[in-house]
mmCIF file with all atom_site columns, C-alpha atoms in Angstrom:
data_model
loop_
_atom_site.group_PDB
_atom_site.id
_atom_site.type_symbol
_atom_site.label_atom_id
_atom_site.label_alt_id
_atom_site.label_comp_id
_atom_site.label_asym_id
_atom_site.label_entity_id
_atom_site.label_seq_id
_atom_site.pdbx_PDB_ins_code
_atom_site.Cartn_x
_atom_site.Cartn_y
_atom_site.Cartn_z
_atom_site.occupancy
_atom_site.B_iso_or_equiv
_atom_site.pdbx_formal_charge
_atom_site.auth_seq_id
_atom_site.auth_comp_id
_atom_site.auth_asym_id
_atom_site.auth_atom_id
_atom_site.pdbx_PDB_model_num
ATOM 1   C CA . MET A 1 1   ? 8.241  -12.064 -6.798  1.00 0.00 ? 107 MET A CA 1
ATOM 2   C CA . GLN A 1 2   ? 10.502 -15.017 -7.565  1.00 0.00 ? 108 GLN A CA 1
ATOM 3   C CA . ASN A 1 3   ? 12.915 -14.124 -4.751  1.00 0.00 ? 109 ASN A CA 1
ATOM 4   C CA . GLU A 1 4   ? 9.998  -13.994 -2.302  1.00 0.00 ? 110 GLU A CA 1
ATOM 5   C CA . PHE A 1 5   ? 8.817  -17.412 -3.479  1.00 0.00 ? 111 PHE A CA 1
ATOM 6   C CA . VAL A 1 6   ? 12.314 -18.876 -3.130  1.00 0.00 ? 112 VAL A CA 1
ATOM 7   C CA . ALA A 1 7   ? 12.594 -17.401 0.372   1.00 0.00 ? 113 ALA A CA 1
ATOM 8   C CA . PHE A 1 8   ? 9.187  -18.873 1.244   1.00 0.00 ? 114 PHE A CA 1
ATOM 9   C CA . MET A 1 9   ? 10.203 -22.327 -0.036  1.00 0.00 ? 115 MET A CA 1
ATOM 10  C CA . ILE A 1 10  ? 13.468 -22.217 1.898   1.00 0.00 ? 116 ILE A CA 1
ATOM 11  C CA . SER A 1 11  ? 11.653 -21.174 5.085   1.00 0.00 ? 117 SER A CA 1
ATOM 12  C CA . LEU A 1 12  ? 9.274  -24.136 4.697   1.00 0.00 ? 118 LEU A CA 1
ATOM 13  C CA . ASP A 1 13  ? 12.193 -26.448 4.021   1.00 0.00 ? 119 ASP A CA 1
ATOM 14  C CA . ARG A 1 14  ? 13.578 -25.641 7.464   1.00 0.00 ? 120 ARG A CA 1
ATOM 15  C CA . TYR A 1 15  ? 10.537 -27.262 9.092   1.00 0.00 ? 121 TYR A CA 1
ATOM 16  C CA . VAL A 1 16  ? 10.599 -30.373 6.932   1.00 0.00 ? 122 VAL A CA 1
ATOM 17  C CA . PHE A 1 17  ? 12.544 -32.245 9.606   1.00 0.00 ? 123 PHE A CA 1
ATOM 18  C CA . VAL A 1 18  ? 9.481  -32.118 11.876  1.00 0.00 ? 124 VAL A CA 1
ATOM 19  C CA . GLY A 1 19  ? 7.413  -33.767 9.142   1.00 0.00 ? 125 GLY A CA 1
ATOM 20  C CA . TYR A 1 20  ? 10.045 -36.450 8.590   1.00 0.00 ? 126 TYR A CA 1
ATOM 21  C CA . LEU A 1 21  ? 10.280 -37.089 12.329  1.00 0.00 ? 127 LEU A CA 1
ATOM 22  C CA . LEU A 1 22  ? 6.494  -37.394 12.668  1.00 0.00 ? 128 LEU A CA 1
ATOM 23  C CA . LEU A 1 23  ? 6.455  -39.894 9.806   1.00 0.00 ? 129 LEU A CA 1
ATOM 24  C CA . LEU A 1 24  ? 9.146  -41.950 11.550  1.00 0.00 ? 130 LEU A CA 1
ATOM 25  C CA . ILE A 1 25  ? 7.328  -41.915 14.899  1.00 0.00 ? 131 ILE A CA 1
ATOM 26  C CA . ILE A 1 26  ? 4.017  -42.914 13.304  1.00 0.00 ? 132 ILE A CA 1
ATOM 27  C CA . ALA A 1 27  ? 5.739  -45.669 11.300  1.00 0.00 ? 133 ALA A CA 1
ATOM 28  C CA . LEU A 1 28  ? 7.364  -47.048 14.450  1.00 0.00 ? 134 LEU A CA 1
ATOM 29  C CA . LEU A 1 29  ? 4.029  -46.995 16.283  1.00 0.00 ? 135 LEU A CA 1
ATOM 30  C CA . VAL A 1 30  ? 2.179  -48.670 13.408  1.00 0.00 ? 136 VAL A CA 1
ATOM 31  C CA . ASN A 1 31  ? 4.791  -51.228 12.343  1.00 0.00 ? 137 ASN A CA 1
ATOM 32  C CA . LYS A 1 32  ? 6.308  -51.896 15.788  1.00 0.00 ? 138 LYS A CA 1
ATOM 33  C CA . LYS A 1 33  ? 9.406  -53.302 14.088  1.00 0.00 ? 139 LYS A CA 1
ATOM 34  C CA . ILE A 1 34  ? 12.112 -52.432 11.624  1.00 0.00 ? 140 ILE A CA 1
ATOM 35  C CA . SER A 1 35  ? 10.670 -52.404 8.137   1.00 0.00 ? 141 SER A CA 1
ATOM 36  C CA . SER A 1 36  ? 11.385 -50.865 4.779   1.00 0.00 ? 142 SER A CA 1
ATOM 37  C CA . VAL A 1 37  ? 9.106  -47.965 5.720   1.00 0.00 ? 143 VAL A CA 1
ATOM 38  C CA . THR A 1 38  ? 10.822 -47.238 9.045   1.00 0.00 ? 144 THR A CA 1
ATOM 39  C CA . THR A 1 39  ? 14.220 -47.550 7.372   1.00 0.00 ? 145 THR A CA 1
ATOM 40  C CA . ALA A 1 40  ? 13.232 -45.024 4.698   1.00 0.00 ? 146 ALA A CA 1
ATOM 41  C CA . PHE A 1 41  ? 11.815 -42.571 7.241   1.00 0.00 ? 147 PHE A CA 1
ATOM 42  C CA . PHE A 1 42  ? 14.846 -42.992 9.523   1.00 0.00 ? 148 PHE A CA 1
ATOM 43  C CA . THR A 1 43  ? 17.103 -42.212 6.578   1.00 0.00 ? 149 THR A CA 1
ATOM 44  C CA . LEU A 1 44  ? 15.030 -39.127 5.724   1.00 0.00 ? 150 LEU A CA 1
ATOM 45  C CA . CYS A 1 45  ? 15.413 -37.900 9.312   1.00 0.00 ? 151 CYS A CA 1
ATOM 46  C CA . CYS A 1 46  ? 19.171 -38.478 9.336   1.00 0.00 ? 152 CYS A CA 1
ATOM 47  C CA . TRP A 1 47  ? 19.538 -36.888 5.904   1.00 0.00 ? 153 TRP A CA 1
ATOM 48  C CA . GLN A 1 48  ? 17.631 -33.767 6.916   1.00 0.00 ? 154 GLN A CA 1
ATOM 49  C CA . ALA A 1 49  ? 19.408 -33.547 10.286  1.00 0.00 ? 155 ALA A CA 1
ATOM 50  C CA . LEU A 1 50  ? 22.774 -33.610 8.538   1.00 0.00 ? 156 LEU A CA 1
ATOM 51  C CA . SER A 1 51  ? 21.572 -30.992 6.054   1.00 0.00 ? 157 SER A CA 1
ATOM 52  C CA . VAL A 1 52  ? 20.477 -28.649 8.824   1.00 0.00 ? 158 VAL A CA 1
ATOM 53  C CA . SER A 1 53  ? 23.613 -29.165 10.885  1.00 0.00 ? 159 SER A CA 1
ATOM 54  C CA . VAL A 1 54  ? 26.242 -28.657 8.162   1.00 0.00 ? 160 VAL A CA 1
ATOM 55  C CA . SER A 1 55  ? 24.533 -26.175 5.815   1.00 0.00 ? 161 SER A CA 1
ATOM 56  C CA . GLN A 1 56  ? 25.897 -23.069 7.497   1.00 0.00 ? 162 GLN A CA 1
ATOM 57  C CA . PHE A 1 57  ? 29.472 -24.383 7.573   1.00 0.00 ? 163 PHE A CA 1
ATOM 58  C CA . LEU A 1 58  ? 29.324 -25.471 3.937   1.00 0.00 ? 164 LEU A CA 1
ATOM 59  C CA . TYR A 1 59  ? 27.759 -22.159 2.922   1.00 0.00 ? 165 TYR A CA 1
ATOM 60  C CA . GLU A 1 60  ? 30.570 -20.236 4.624   1.00 0.00 ? 166 GLU A CA 1
ATOM 61  C CA . GLN A 1 61  ? 33.146 -22.323 2.777   1.00 0.00 ? 167 GLN A CA 1
ATOM 62  C CA . ALA A 1 62  ? 31.375 -21.932 -0.575  1.00 0.00 ? 168 ALA A CA 1
ATOM 63  C CA . SER A 1 63  ? 31.163 -18.143 -0.198  1.00 0.00 ? 169 SER A CA 1
ATOM 64  C CA . HIS A 1 64  ? 34.927 -17.833 -0.711  1.00 0.00 ? 170 HIS A CA 1
ATOM 65  C CA . ASP A 1 65  ? 36.280 -17.109 -4.173  1.00 0.00 ? 171 ASP A CA 1
ATOM 66  C CA . GLY A 1 66  ? 37.576 -20.017 -6.168  1.00 0.00 ? 172 GLY A CA 1
ATOM 67  C CA . ILE A 1 67  ? 36.215 -23.102 -7.812  1.00 0.00 ? 173 ILE A CA 1
ATOM 68  C CA . LEU A 1 68  ? 37.631 -25.397 -5.119  1.00 0.00 ? 174 LEU A CA 1
ATOM 69  C CA . TYR A 1 69  ? 35.369 -23.816 -2.516  1.00 0.00 ? 175 TYR A CA 1
ATOM 70  C CA . LYS A 1 70  ? 32.352 -24.355 -4.777  1.00 0.00 ? 176 LYS A CA 1
ATOM 71  C CA . PHE A 1 71  ? 33.502 -27.912 -5.388  1.00 0.00 ? 177 PHE A CA 1
ATOM 72  C CA . PHE A 1 72  ? 33.703 -28.421 -1.624  1.00 0.00 ? 178 PHE A CA 1
ATOM 73  C CA . TRP A 1 73  ? 30.027 -27.363 -1.301  1.00 0.00 ? 179 TRP A CA 1
ATOM 74  C CA . TYR A 1 74  ? 28.757 -29.589 -4.091  1.00 0.00 ? 180 TYR A CA 1
ATOM 75  C CA . GLY A 1 75  ? 31.162 -32.427 -3.357  1.00 0.00 ? 181 GLY A CA 1
ATOM 76  C CA . ALA A 1 76  ? 30.169 -32.590 0.304   1.00 0.00 ? 182 ALA A CA 1
ATOM 77  C CA . TRP A 1 77  ? 26.471 -32.749 -0.604  1.00 0.00 ? 183 TRP A CA 1
ATOM 78  C CA . THR A 1 78  ? 27.067 -35.364 -3.279  1.00 0.00 ? 184 THR A CA 1
ATOM 79  C CA . VAL A 1 79  ? 29.106 -37.608 -0.991  1.00 0.00 ? 185 VAL A CA 1
ATOM 80  C CA . SER A 1 80  ? 26.616 -37.296 1.871   1.00 0.00 ? 186 SER A CA 1
ATOM 81  C CA . ASN A 1 81  ? 23.650 -37.960 -0.432  1.00 0.00 ? 187 ASN A CA 1
ATOM 82  C CA . LEU A 1 82  ? 25.299 -41.046 -1.878  1.00 0.00 ? 188 LEU A CA 1
ATOM 83  C CA . PHE A 1 83  ? 26.025 -42.224 1.665   1.00 0.00 ? 189 PHE A CA 1
ATOM 84  C CA . PHE A 1 84  ? 22.320 -42.007 2.546   1.00 0.00 ? 190 PHE A CA 1
ATOM 85  C CA . ILE A 1 85  ? 21.307 -43.925 -0.579  1.00 0.00 ? 191 ILE A CA 1
ATOM 86  C CA . TRP A 1 86  ? 23.862 -46.570 0.401   1.00 0.00 ? 192 TRP A CA 1
ATOM 87  C CA . MET A 1 87  ? 22.433 -46.508 3.940   1.00 0.00 ? 193 MET A CA 1
ATOM 88  C CA . ILE A 1 88  ? 18.946 -47.375 2.678   1.00 0.00 ? 194 ILE A CA 1
ATOM 89  C CA . TYR A 1 89  ? 20.394 -50.174 0.564   1.00 0.00 ? 195 TYR A CA 1
ATOM 90  C CA . GLN A 1 90  ? 22.565 -51.500 3.402   1.00 0.00 ? 196 GLN A CA 1
ATOM 91  C CA . PHE A 1 91  ? 19.708 -51.518 5.944   1.00 0.00 ? 197 PHE A CA 1
ATOM 92  C CA . HIS A 1 92  ? 17.535 -53.437 3.512   1.00 0.00 ? 198 HIS A CA 1
ATOM 93  C CA . LEU A 1 93  ? 20.336 -55.882 2.769   1.00 0.00 ? 199 LEU A CA 1
ATOM 94  C CA . MET A 1 94  ? 21.255 -56.482 6.423   1.00 0.00 ? 200 MET A CA 1
ATOM 95  C CA . GLN A 1 95  ? 17.653 -56.913 7.573   1.00 0.00 ? 201 GLN A CA 1
ATOM 96  C CA . LYS A 1 96  ? 16.693 -58.877 4.432   1.00 0.00 ? 202 LYS A CA 1
ATOM 97  C CA . LEU A 1 97  ? 13.866 -56.439 3.741   1.00 0.00 ? 203 LEU A CA 1
ATOM 98  C CA . ARG A 1 98  ? 11.978 -56.079 0.484   1.00 0.00 ? 204 ARG A CA 1
ATOM 99  C CA . ALA A 1 99  ? 12.294 -52.509 -0.741  1.00 0.00 ? 205 ALA A CA 1
ATOM 100 C CA . THR A 1 100 ? 8.901  -50.832 -0.731  1.00 0.00 ? 206 THR A CA 1
ATOM 101 C CA . SER A 1 101 ? 7.832  -48.044 -3.034  1.00 0.00 ? 207 SER A CA 1
ATOM 102 C CA . ILE A 1 102 ? 8.500  -45.688 -0.114  1.00 0.00 ? 208 ILE A CA 1
ATOM 103 C CA . ALA A 1 103 ? 12.170 -46.672 0.135   1.00 0.00 ? 209 ALA A CA 1
ATOM 104 C CA . ILE A 1 104 ? 12.482 -46.349 -3.627  1.00 0.00 ? 210 ILE A CA 1
ATOM 105 C CA . ALA A 1 105 ? 10.812 -42.905 -3.580  1.00 0.00 ? 211 ALA A CA 1
ATOM 106 C CA . VAL A 1 106 ? 13.133 -41.693 -0.808  1.00 0.00 ? 212 VAL A CA 1
ATOM 107 C CA . SER A 1 107 ? 16.164 -43.016 -2.693  1.00 0.00 ? 213 SER A CA 1
ATOM 108 C CA . MET A 1 108 ? 14.961 -41.298 -5.862  1.00 0.00 ? 214 MET A CA 1
ATOM 109 C CA . LEU A 1 109 ? 14.482 -38.025 -3.956  1.00 0.00 ? 215 LEU A CA 1
ATOM 110 C CA . ILE A 1 110 ? 18.048 -38.128 -2.671  1.00 0.00 ? 216 ILE A CA 1
ATOM 111 C CA . LEU A 1 111 ? 19.380 -39.188 -6.074  1.00 0.00 ? 217 LEU A CA 1
ATOM 112 C CA . SER A 1 112 ? 17.480 -36.424 -7.894  1.00 0.00 ? 218 SER A CA 1
ATOM 113 C CA . ASN A 1 113 ? 18.770 -33.813 -5.433  1.00 0.00 ? 219 ASN A CA 1
ATOM 114 C CA . THR A 1 114 ? 22.284 -35.096 -6.082  1.00 0.00 ? 220 THR A CA 1
ATOM 115 C CA . ALA A 1 115 ? 21.797 -34.911 -9.855  1.00 0.00 ? 221 ALA A CA 1
ATOM 116 C CA . ILE A 1 116 ? 20.538 -31.312 -9.649  1.00 0.00 ? 222 ILE A CA 1
ATOM 117 C CA . GLN A 1 117 ? 23.515 -30.359 -7.467  1.00 0.00 ? 223 GLN A CA 1
ATOM 118 C CA . VAL A 1 118 ? 25.989 -31.953 -9.867  1.00 0.00 ? 224 VAL A CA 1
ATOM 119 C CA . LEU A 1 119 ? 24.379 -30.239 -12.872 1.00 0.00 ? 225 LEU A CA 1
ATOM 120 C CA . ASP A 1 120 ? 24.450 -26.889 -11.066 1.00 0.00 ? 226 ASP A CA 1
ATOM 121 C CA . PHE A 1 121 ? 28.130 -27.341 -10.233 1.00 0.00 ? 227 PHE A CA 1
ATOM 122 C CA . ILE A 1 122 ? 28.934 -28.220 -13.850 1.00 0.00 ? 228 ILE A CA 1
ATOM 123 C CA . ASP A 1 123 ? 27.023 -25.137 -15.014 1.00 0.00 ? 229 ASP A CA 1
ATOM 124 C CA . ARG A 1 124 ? 28.839 -22.883 -12.532 1.00 0.00 ? 230 ARG A CA 1
ATOM 125 C CA . ALA A 1 125 ? 32.246 -24.370 -13.319 1.00 0.00 ? 231 ALA A CA 1
ATOM 126 C CA . THR A 1 126 ? 31.889 -24.173 -17.103 1.00 0.00 ? 232 THR A CA 1
ATOM 127 C CA . ALA A 1 127 ? 29.362 -21.766 -18.637 1.00 0.00 ? 233 ALA A CA 1
ATOM 128 C CA . ASN A 1 128 ? 28.283 -20.002 -15.441 1.00 0.00 ? 234 ASN A CA 1
ATOM 129 C CA . SER A 1 129 ? 24.956 -19.290 -17.154 1.00 0.00 ? 235 SER A CA 1
ATOM 130 C CA . GLY A 1 130 ? 22.932 -19.343 -13.950 1.00 0.00 ? 236 GLY A CA 1
ATOM 131 C CA . LEU A 1 131 ? 20.295 -21.506 -15.637 1.00 0.00 ? 237 LEU A CA 1
ATOM 132 C CA . MET A 1 132 ? 20.671 -24.353 -13.181 1.00 0.00 ? 238 MET A CA 1
ATOM 133 C CA . ALA A 1 133 ? 20.910 -21.971 -10.209 1.00 0.00 ? 239 ALA A CA 1
ATOM 134 C CA . ASN A 1 134 ? 17.201 -21.129 -10.419 1.00 0.00 ? 240 ASN A CA 1
ATOM 135 C CA . ILE A 1 135 ? 16.244 -24.769 -10.827 1.00 0.00 ? 241 ILE A CA 1
ATOM 136 C CA . TYR A 1 136 ? 18.567 -25.692 -7.951  1.00 0.00 ? 242 TYR A CA 1
ATOM 137 C CA . GLN A 1 137 ? 17.111 -23.050 -5.619  1.00 0.00 ? 243 GLN A CA 1
ATOM 138 C CA . LEU A 1 138 ? 13.538 -24.167 -6.272  1.00 0.00 ? 244 LEU A CA 1
ATOM 139 C CA . PHE A 1 139 ? 13.904 -27.910 -6.783  1.00 0.00 ? 245 PHE A CA 1
ATOM 140 C CA . ILE A 1 140 ? 15.740 -28.828 -3.590  1.00 0.00 ? 246 ILE A CA 1
ATOM 141 C CA . PRO A 1 141 ? 13.263 -27.308 -1.082  1.00 0.00 ? 247 PRO A CA 1
ATOM 142 C CA . ALA A 1 142 ? 10.243 -28.192 -3.241  1.00 0.00 ? 248 ALA A CA 1
ATOM 143 C CA . SER A 1 143 ? 11.247 -31.835 -3.524  1.00 0.00 ? 249 SER A CA 1
ATOM 144 C CA . ASN A 1 144 ? 12.046 -32.055 0.195   1.00 0.00 ? 250 ASN A CA 1
ATOM 145 C CA . ILE A 1 145 ? 8.556  -30.749 0.973   1.00 0.00 ? 251 ILE A CA 1
ATOM 146 C CA . ALA A 1 146 ? 6.761  -32.743 -1.739  1.00 0.00 ? 252 ALA A CA 1
ATOM 147 C CA . ILE A 1 147 ? 8.155  -36.082 -0.584  1.00 0.00 ? 253 ILE A CA 1
ATOM 148 C CA . ILE A 1 148 ? 5.998  -35.955 2.561   1.00 0.00 ? 254 ILE A CA 1
ATOM 149 C CA . PRO A 1 149 ? 2.593  -36.276 0.842   1.00 0.00 ? 255 PRO A CA 1
ATOM 150 C CA . VAL A 1 150 ? 4.107  -38.658 -1.722  1.00 0.00 ? 256 VAL A CA 1
ATOM 151 C CA . VAL A 1 151 ? 5.328  -41.134 0.903   1.00 0.00 ? 257 VAL A CA 1
ATOM 152 C CA . ILE A 1 152 ? 2.077  -40.790 2.860   1.00 0.00 ? 258 ILE A CA 1
ATOM 153 C CA . TYR A 1 153 ? 0.152  -41.735 -0.287  1.00 0.00 ? 259 TYR A CA 1
ATOM 154 C CA . LEU A 1 154 ? 2.501  -44.641 -1.028  1.00 0.00 ? 260 LEU A CA 1
ATOM 155 C CA . TRP A 1 155 ? 2.302  -45.805 2.571   1.00 0.00 ? 261 TRP A CA 1
ATOM 156 C CA . CYS A 1 156 ? -1.515 -45.789 2.524   1.00 0.00 ? 262 CYS A CA 1
ATOM 157 C CA . PHE A 1 157 ? -1.474 -47.640 -0.796  1.00 0.00 ? 263 PHE A CA 1
ATOM 158 C CA . GLU A 1 158 ? 0.892  -50.315 0.584   1.00 0.00 ? 264 GLU A CA 1
ATOM 159 C CA . TYR A 1 159 ? -1.142 -50.620 3.774   1.00 0.00 ? 265 TYR A CA 1
ATOM 160 C CA . ARG A 1 160 ? -4.348 -51.111 1.799   1.00 0.00 ? 266 ARG A CA 1
ATOM 161 C CA . LYS A 1 161 ? -2.633 -53.634 -0.469  1.00 0.00 ? 267 LYS A CA 1
ATOM 162 C CA . ASN A 1 162 ? -1.425 -55.625 2.556   1.00 0.00 ? 268 ASN A CA 1
ATOM 163 C CA . ILE A 1 163 ? -4.925 -55.609 4.060   1.00 0.00 ? 269 ILE A CA 1
ATOM 164 C CA . ASN A 1 164 ? -6.371 -56.903 0.779   1.00 0.00 ? 270 ASN A CA 1
ATOM 165 C CA . ILE A 1 165 ? -3.735 -59.649 0.609   1.00 0.00 ? 271 ILE A CA 1
ATOM 166 C CA . ALA A 1 166 ? -4.449 -60.662 4.216   1.00 0.00 ? 272 ALA A CA 1
ATOM 167 C CA . ALA A 1 167 ? -8.207 -60.671 3.593   1.00 0.00 ? 273 ALA A CA 1
ATOM 168 C CA . ALA A 1 168 ? -7.826 -62.812 0.474   1.00 0.00 ? 274 ALA A CA 1
ATOM 169 C CA . GLY A 1 169 ? -5.664 -65.296 2.359   1.00 0.00 ? 275 GLY A CA 1
ATOM 170 C CA . ALA A 1 170 ? -8.085 -65.604 5.306   1.00 0.00 ? 276 ALA A CA 1
#
């Protein structure tokens, strides 16, 4: 039962890029300019595109025996995830944008995925208990899927807040 659920979550995770791309397109149509929201959605798209494009290569490398191959898997994900967090920060800094709750949520998603990956690597390299493996297999696809309704909610909340501010100022 659990293996079927994990397989189902992973199959859904493969289509997450479409959801991220739709969010980016809608944000560009609504905002019509670079904003914290479009920056966050652009980063999500790039992050997922990289994940899809390098997963197979990294998986092939990690399937070899030896801790260095496992380190390569986890190290590559950690470095790429930290790059995308830096990318969100750098875009906001360069464009002098205020970070919205959406950008913070996306950064926290990437950071939490990185933390789970690091903990799983530590578990595999030391105790090899497999405890983190189950969490890792479920958390990564579940969080990638769950971020879509979360950012939609946050976006609607911010939009409503901006309308209320504009109405109060008029």
